[in-house]
mmCIF file of C-alpha atoms and ligand atoms in Angstrom:
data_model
loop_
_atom_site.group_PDB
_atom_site.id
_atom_site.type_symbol
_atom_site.label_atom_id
_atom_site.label_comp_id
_atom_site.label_asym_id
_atom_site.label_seq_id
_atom_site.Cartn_x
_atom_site.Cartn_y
_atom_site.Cartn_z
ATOM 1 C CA UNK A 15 101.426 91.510 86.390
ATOM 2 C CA UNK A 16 100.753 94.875 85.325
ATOM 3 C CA UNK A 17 100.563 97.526 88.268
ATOM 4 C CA UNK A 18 99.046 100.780 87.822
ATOM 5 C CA UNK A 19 99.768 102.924 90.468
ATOM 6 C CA UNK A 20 98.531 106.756 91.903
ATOM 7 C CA UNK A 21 98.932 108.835 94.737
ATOM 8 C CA UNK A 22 96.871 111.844 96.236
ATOM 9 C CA UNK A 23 93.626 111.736 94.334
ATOM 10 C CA UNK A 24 92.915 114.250 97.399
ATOM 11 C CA UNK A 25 89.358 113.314 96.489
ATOM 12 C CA UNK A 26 87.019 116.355 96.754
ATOM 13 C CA UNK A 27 89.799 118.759 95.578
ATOM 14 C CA UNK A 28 87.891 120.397 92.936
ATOM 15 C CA UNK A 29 90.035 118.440 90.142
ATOM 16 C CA UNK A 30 88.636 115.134 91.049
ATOM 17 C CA UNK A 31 85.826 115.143 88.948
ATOM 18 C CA UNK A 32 88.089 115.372 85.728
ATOM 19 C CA UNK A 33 90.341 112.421 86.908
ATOM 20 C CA UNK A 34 87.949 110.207 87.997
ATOM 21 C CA UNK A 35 87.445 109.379 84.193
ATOM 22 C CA UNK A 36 91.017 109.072 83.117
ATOM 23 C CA UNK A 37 91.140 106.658 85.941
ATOM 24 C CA UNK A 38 88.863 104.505 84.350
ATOM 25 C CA UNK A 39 91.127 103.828 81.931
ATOM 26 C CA UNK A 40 93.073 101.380 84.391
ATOM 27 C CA UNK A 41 90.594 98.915 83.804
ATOM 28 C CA UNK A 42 91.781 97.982 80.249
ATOM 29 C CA UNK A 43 95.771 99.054 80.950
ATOM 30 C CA UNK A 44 96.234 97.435 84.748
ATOM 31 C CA UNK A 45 95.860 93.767 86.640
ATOM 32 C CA UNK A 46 96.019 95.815 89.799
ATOM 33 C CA UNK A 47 95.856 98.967 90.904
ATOM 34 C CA UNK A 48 98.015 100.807 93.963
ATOM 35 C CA UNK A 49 96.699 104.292 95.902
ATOM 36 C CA UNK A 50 99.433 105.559 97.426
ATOM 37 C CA UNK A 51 97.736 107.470 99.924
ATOM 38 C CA UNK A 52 96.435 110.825 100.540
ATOM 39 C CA UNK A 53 92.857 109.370 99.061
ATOM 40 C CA UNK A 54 90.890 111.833 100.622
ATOM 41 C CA UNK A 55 91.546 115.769 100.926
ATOM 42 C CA UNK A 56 90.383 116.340 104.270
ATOM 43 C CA UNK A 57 89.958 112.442 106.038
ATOM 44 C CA UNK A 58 86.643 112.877 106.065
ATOM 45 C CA UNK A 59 84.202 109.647 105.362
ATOM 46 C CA UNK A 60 81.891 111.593 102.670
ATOM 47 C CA UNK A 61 85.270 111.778 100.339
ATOM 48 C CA UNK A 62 85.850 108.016 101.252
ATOM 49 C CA UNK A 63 82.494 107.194 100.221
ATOM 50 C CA UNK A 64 83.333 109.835 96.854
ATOM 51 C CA UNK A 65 86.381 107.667 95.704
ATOM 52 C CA UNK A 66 85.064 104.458 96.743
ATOM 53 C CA UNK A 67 81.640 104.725 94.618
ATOM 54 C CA UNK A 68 84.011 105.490 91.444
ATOM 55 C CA UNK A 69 86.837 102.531 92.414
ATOM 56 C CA UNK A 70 84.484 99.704 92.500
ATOM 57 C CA UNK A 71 83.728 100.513 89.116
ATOM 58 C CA UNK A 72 87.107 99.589 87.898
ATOM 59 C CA UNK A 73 86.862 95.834 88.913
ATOM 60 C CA UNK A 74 90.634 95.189 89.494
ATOM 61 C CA UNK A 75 92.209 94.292 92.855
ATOM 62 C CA UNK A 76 93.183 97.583 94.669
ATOM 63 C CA UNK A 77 96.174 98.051 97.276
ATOM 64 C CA UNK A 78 96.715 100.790 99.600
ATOM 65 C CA UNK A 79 97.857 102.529 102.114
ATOM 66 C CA UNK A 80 96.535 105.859 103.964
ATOM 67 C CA UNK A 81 98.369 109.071 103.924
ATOM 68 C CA UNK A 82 98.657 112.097 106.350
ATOM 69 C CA UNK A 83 95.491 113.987 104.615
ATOM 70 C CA UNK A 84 93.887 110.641 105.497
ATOM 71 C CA UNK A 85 94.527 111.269 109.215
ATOM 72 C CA UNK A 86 92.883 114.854 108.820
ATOM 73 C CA UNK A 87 89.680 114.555 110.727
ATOM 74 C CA UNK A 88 90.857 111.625 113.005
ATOM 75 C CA UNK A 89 88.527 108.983 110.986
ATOM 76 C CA UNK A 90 91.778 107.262 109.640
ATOM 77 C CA UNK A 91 89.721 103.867 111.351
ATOM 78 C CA UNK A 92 86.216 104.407 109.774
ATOM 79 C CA UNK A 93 88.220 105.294 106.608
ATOM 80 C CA UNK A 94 90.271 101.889 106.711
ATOM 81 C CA UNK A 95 86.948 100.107 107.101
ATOM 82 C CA UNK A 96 85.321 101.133 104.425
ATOM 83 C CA UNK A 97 88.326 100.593 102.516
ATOM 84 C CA UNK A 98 88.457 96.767 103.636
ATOM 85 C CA UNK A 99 84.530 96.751 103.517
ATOM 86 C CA UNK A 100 85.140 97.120 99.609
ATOM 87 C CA UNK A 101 87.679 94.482 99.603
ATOM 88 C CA UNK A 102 90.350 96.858 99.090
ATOM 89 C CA UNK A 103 93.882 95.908 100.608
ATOM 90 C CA UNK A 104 94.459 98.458 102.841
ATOM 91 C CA UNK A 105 97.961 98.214 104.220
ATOM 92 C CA UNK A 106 99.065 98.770 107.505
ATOM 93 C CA UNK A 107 102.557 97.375 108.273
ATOM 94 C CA UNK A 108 101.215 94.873 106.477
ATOM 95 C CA UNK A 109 101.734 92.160 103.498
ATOM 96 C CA UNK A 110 99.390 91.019 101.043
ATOM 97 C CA UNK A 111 100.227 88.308 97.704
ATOM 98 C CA UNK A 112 98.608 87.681 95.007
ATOM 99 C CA UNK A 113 99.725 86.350 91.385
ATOM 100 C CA UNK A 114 103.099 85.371 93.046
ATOM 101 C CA UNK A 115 103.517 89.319 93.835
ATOM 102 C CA UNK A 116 103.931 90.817 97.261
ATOM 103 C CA UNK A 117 103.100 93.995 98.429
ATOM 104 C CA UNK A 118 104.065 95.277 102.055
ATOM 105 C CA UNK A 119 102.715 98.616 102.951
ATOM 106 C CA UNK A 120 102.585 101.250 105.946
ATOM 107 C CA UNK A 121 102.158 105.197 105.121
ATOM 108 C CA UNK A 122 105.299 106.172 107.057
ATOM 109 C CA UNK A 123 106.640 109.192 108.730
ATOM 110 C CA UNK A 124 108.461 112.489 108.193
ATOM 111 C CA UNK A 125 111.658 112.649 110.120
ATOM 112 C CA UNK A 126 114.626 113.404 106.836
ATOM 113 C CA UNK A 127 116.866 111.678 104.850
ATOM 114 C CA UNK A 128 120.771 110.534 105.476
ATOM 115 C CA UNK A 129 122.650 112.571 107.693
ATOM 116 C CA UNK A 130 119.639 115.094 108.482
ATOM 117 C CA UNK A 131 117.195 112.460 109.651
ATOM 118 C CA UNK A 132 115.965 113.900 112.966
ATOM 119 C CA UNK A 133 116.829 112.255 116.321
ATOM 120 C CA UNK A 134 115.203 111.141 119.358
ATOM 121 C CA UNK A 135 117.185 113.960 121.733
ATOM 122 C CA UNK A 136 115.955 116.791 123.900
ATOM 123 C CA UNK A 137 112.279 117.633 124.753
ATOM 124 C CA UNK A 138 109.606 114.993 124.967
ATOM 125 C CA UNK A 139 108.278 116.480 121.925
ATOM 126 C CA UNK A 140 111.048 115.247 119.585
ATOM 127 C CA UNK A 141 111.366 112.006 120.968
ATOM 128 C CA UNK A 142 107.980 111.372 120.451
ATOM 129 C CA UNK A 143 108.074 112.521 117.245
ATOM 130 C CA UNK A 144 111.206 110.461 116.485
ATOM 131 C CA UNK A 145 109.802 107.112 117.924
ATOM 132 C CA UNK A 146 106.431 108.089 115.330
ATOM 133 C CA UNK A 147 109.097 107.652 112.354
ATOM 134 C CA UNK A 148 110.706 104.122 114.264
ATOM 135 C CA UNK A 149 107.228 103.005 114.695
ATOM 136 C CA UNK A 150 106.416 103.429 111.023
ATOM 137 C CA UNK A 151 109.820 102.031 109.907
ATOM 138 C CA UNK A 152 108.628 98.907 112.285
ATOM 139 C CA UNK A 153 105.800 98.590 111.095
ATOM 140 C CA UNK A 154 107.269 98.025 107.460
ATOM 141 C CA UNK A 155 110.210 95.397 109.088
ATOM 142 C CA UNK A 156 106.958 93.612 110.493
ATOM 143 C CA UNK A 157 105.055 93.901 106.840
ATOM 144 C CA UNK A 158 108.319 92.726 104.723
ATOM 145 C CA UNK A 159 108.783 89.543 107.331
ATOM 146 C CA UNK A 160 105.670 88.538 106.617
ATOM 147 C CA UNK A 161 106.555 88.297 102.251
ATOM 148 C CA UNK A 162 107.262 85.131 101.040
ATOM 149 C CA UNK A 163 107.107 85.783 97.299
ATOM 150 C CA UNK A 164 110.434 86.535 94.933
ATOM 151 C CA UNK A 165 108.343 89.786 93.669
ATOM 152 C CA UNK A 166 108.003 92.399 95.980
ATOM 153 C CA UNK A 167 106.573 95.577 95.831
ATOM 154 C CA UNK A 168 106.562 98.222 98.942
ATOM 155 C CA UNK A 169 104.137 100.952 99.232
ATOM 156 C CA UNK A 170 104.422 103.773 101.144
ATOM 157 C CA UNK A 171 102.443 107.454 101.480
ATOM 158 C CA UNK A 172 105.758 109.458 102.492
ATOM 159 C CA UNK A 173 109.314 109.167 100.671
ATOM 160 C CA UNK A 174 112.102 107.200 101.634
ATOM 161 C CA UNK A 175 114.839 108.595 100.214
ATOM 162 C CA UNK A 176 115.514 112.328 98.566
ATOM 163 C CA UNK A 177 115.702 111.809 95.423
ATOM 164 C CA UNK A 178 112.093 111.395 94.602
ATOM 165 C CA UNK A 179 111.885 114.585 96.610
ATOM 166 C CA UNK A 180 114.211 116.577 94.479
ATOM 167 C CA UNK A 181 112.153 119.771 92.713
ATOM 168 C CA UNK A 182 110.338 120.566 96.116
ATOM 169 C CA UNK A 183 111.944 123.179 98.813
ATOM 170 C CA UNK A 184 114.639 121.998 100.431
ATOM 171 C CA UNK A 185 113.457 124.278 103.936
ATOM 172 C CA UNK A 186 110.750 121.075 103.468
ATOM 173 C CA UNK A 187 112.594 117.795 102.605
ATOM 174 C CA UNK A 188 112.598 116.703 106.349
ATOM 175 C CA UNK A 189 108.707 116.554 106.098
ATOM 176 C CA UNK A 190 108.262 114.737 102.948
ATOM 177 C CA UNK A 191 109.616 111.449 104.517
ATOM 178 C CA UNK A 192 111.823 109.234 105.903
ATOM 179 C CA UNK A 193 115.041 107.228 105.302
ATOM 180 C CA UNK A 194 114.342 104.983 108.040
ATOM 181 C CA UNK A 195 111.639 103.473 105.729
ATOM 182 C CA UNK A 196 114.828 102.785 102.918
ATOM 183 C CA UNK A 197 116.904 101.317 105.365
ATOM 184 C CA UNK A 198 114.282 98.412 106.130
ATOM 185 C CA UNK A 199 113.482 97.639 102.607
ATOM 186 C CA UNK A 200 117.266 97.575 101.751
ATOM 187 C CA UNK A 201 117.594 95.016 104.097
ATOM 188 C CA UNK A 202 114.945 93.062 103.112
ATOM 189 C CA UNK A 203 115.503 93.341 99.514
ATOM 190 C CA UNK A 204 112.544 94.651 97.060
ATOM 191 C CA UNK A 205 111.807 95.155 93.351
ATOM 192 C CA UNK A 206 110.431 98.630 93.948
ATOM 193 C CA UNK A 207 109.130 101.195 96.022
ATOM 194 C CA UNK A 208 105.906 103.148 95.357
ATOM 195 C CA UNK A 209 105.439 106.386 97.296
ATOM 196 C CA UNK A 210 103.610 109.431 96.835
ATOM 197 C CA UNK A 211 103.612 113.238 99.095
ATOM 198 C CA UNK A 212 105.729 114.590 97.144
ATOM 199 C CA UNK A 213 103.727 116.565 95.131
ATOM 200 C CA UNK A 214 106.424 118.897 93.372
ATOM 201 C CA UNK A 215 109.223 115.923 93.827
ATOM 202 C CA UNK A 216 110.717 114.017 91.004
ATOM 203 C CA UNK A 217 109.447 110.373 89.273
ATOM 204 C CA UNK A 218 112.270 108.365 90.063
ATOM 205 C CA UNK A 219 115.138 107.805 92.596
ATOM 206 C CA UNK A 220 117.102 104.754 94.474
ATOM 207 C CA UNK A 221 117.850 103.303 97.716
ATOM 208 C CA UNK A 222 121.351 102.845 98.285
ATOM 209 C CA UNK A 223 121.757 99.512 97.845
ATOM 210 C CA UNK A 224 120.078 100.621 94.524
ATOM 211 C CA UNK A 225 116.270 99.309 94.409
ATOM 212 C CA UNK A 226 114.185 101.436 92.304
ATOM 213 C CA UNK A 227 111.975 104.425 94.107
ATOM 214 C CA UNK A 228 108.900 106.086 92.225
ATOM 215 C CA UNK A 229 107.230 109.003 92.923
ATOM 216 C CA UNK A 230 103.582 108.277 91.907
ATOM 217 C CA UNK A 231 101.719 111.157 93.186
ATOM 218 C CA UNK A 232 98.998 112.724 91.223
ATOM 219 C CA UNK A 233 100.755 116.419 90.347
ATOM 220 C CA UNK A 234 104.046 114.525 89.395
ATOM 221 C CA UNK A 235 102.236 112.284 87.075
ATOM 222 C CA UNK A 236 100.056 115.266 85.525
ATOM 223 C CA UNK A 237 103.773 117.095 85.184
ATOM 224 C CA UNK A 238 104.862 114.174 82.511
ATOM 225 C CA UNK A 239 104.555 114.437 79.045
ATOM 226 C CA UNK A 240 101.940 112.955 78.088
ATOM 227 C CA UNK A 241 100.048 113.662 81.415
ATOM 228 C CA UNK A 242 98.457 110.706 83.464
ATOM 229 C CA UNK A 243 96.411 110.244 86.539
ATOM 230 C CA UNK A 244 98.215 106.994 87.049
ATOM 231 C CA UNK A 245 101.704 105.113 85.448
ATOM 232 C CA UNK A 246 101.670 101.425 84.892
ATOM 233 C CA UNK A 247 104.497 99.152 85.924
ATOM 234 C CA UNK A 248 105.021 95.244 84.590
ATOM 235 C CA UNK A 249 106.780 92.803 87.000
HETATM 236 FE FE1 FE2 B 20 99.178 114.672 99.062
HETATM 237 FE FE1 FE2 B 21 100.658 113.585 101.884
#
């Protein structure tokens, strides 16, 4: 299977217009295609309806998950139906197989990476904002249960590990994601990770038991030579 796979089109950013026809192009050069999240700019349904009038066009099977932009203007549920309205797999601590491939998706959390991951301690505030990263991480246990297939593929919104993070801030590496979501998919085993947020991070990183992490989103993918709106995977 051939994968093409993007992350924060951020549709109705003024650059949309200009890679909605590259995107196109995964058509001829993709079986599937995965959105990483962060489909819409501000979460609001008018963008939905925006990147959904141009995705139908491309007649492949489409996987995704939401991302925090997504969440914007608290329509995250009238955005995941019209998602699923156009048959679009919208994961959700979820699983979903097709051509002998899985896919198990959630958009995950912030919280940090290794020894700086945030814990639940203190005020109410941090615990809550702890247990949001456990619930996510949950979510994707639930989602990789549920695979039955030898090829898996997980898809999340925010990182899970670092090193696709490398090349942004460090003051901001405990917002870009989460290794809670790594630790789940390193015990379930995987044949790659697909993530996006990171818009200044790098392509490609690990887990540590060593399954492949990549760093689809849109501004890393424009930062390659040659540029791309998308990168295509074969499994
Ligand atoms: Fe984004
Ligand atoms: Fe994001």
């Amino acid at each position: 299977m051939r994968i093409a796979a993007t992350a924060d089109l951020h549709v109705f950013s003024p650059r949309y217009g200009a890679i909605q026809e590259q995107l196109a192009q995964v058509r001829d050069q993709a079986d599937l295609l995965v959105l990483a999240g962060d489909l819409t700019n501000y979460g609001k349904p008018e963008e939905m309806e925006q990147l959904l009038n141009s995705l139908v066009r491309l007649r492949v099977p489409i996987v995704a998950v939401l991302g925090n932009h997504d969440y914007e203007s608290c329509a995250e549920a009238a955005l995941m139906h019209m998602l699923t309205d156009e048959r679009i797999k919208l994961l959700d601590g979820t699983a979903y197989e097709r051509d002998g491939v899985g896919f198990a998706g959630t958009k995950g959390f912030p919280g940090g990476f290794g020894r700086g991951a945030l814990t639940a301690f203190g005020e109410p505030a941090v615990k809550a904002f702890v247990q949001a990263a456990i619930d996510e991480a949950v979510k994707l246990e639930r989602a990789m249960s549920q695979l039955r297939s030898k090829k898996r593929i997980v898809v999340l919104h925010y990182a899970p590990v670092a090193d696709t993070a490398q090349g942004e801030s460090p003051e901001i590496f405990p917002y870009l994601g989460s290794s809670r979501l790594a630790e789940v998919v390193d015990r379930h085993g995987a044949d790659m990770i697909l993530h996006g947020h990171a818009h200044h991070g790098s392509s490609d990183g690990k887990t540590t038991a060593g399954i492949p992490v990549h760093n689809v989103a849109l501004p890393v993918l424009q930062a390659q030579q040659p540029a791309s709106v998308f990168r295509t995977f074969e499994l």
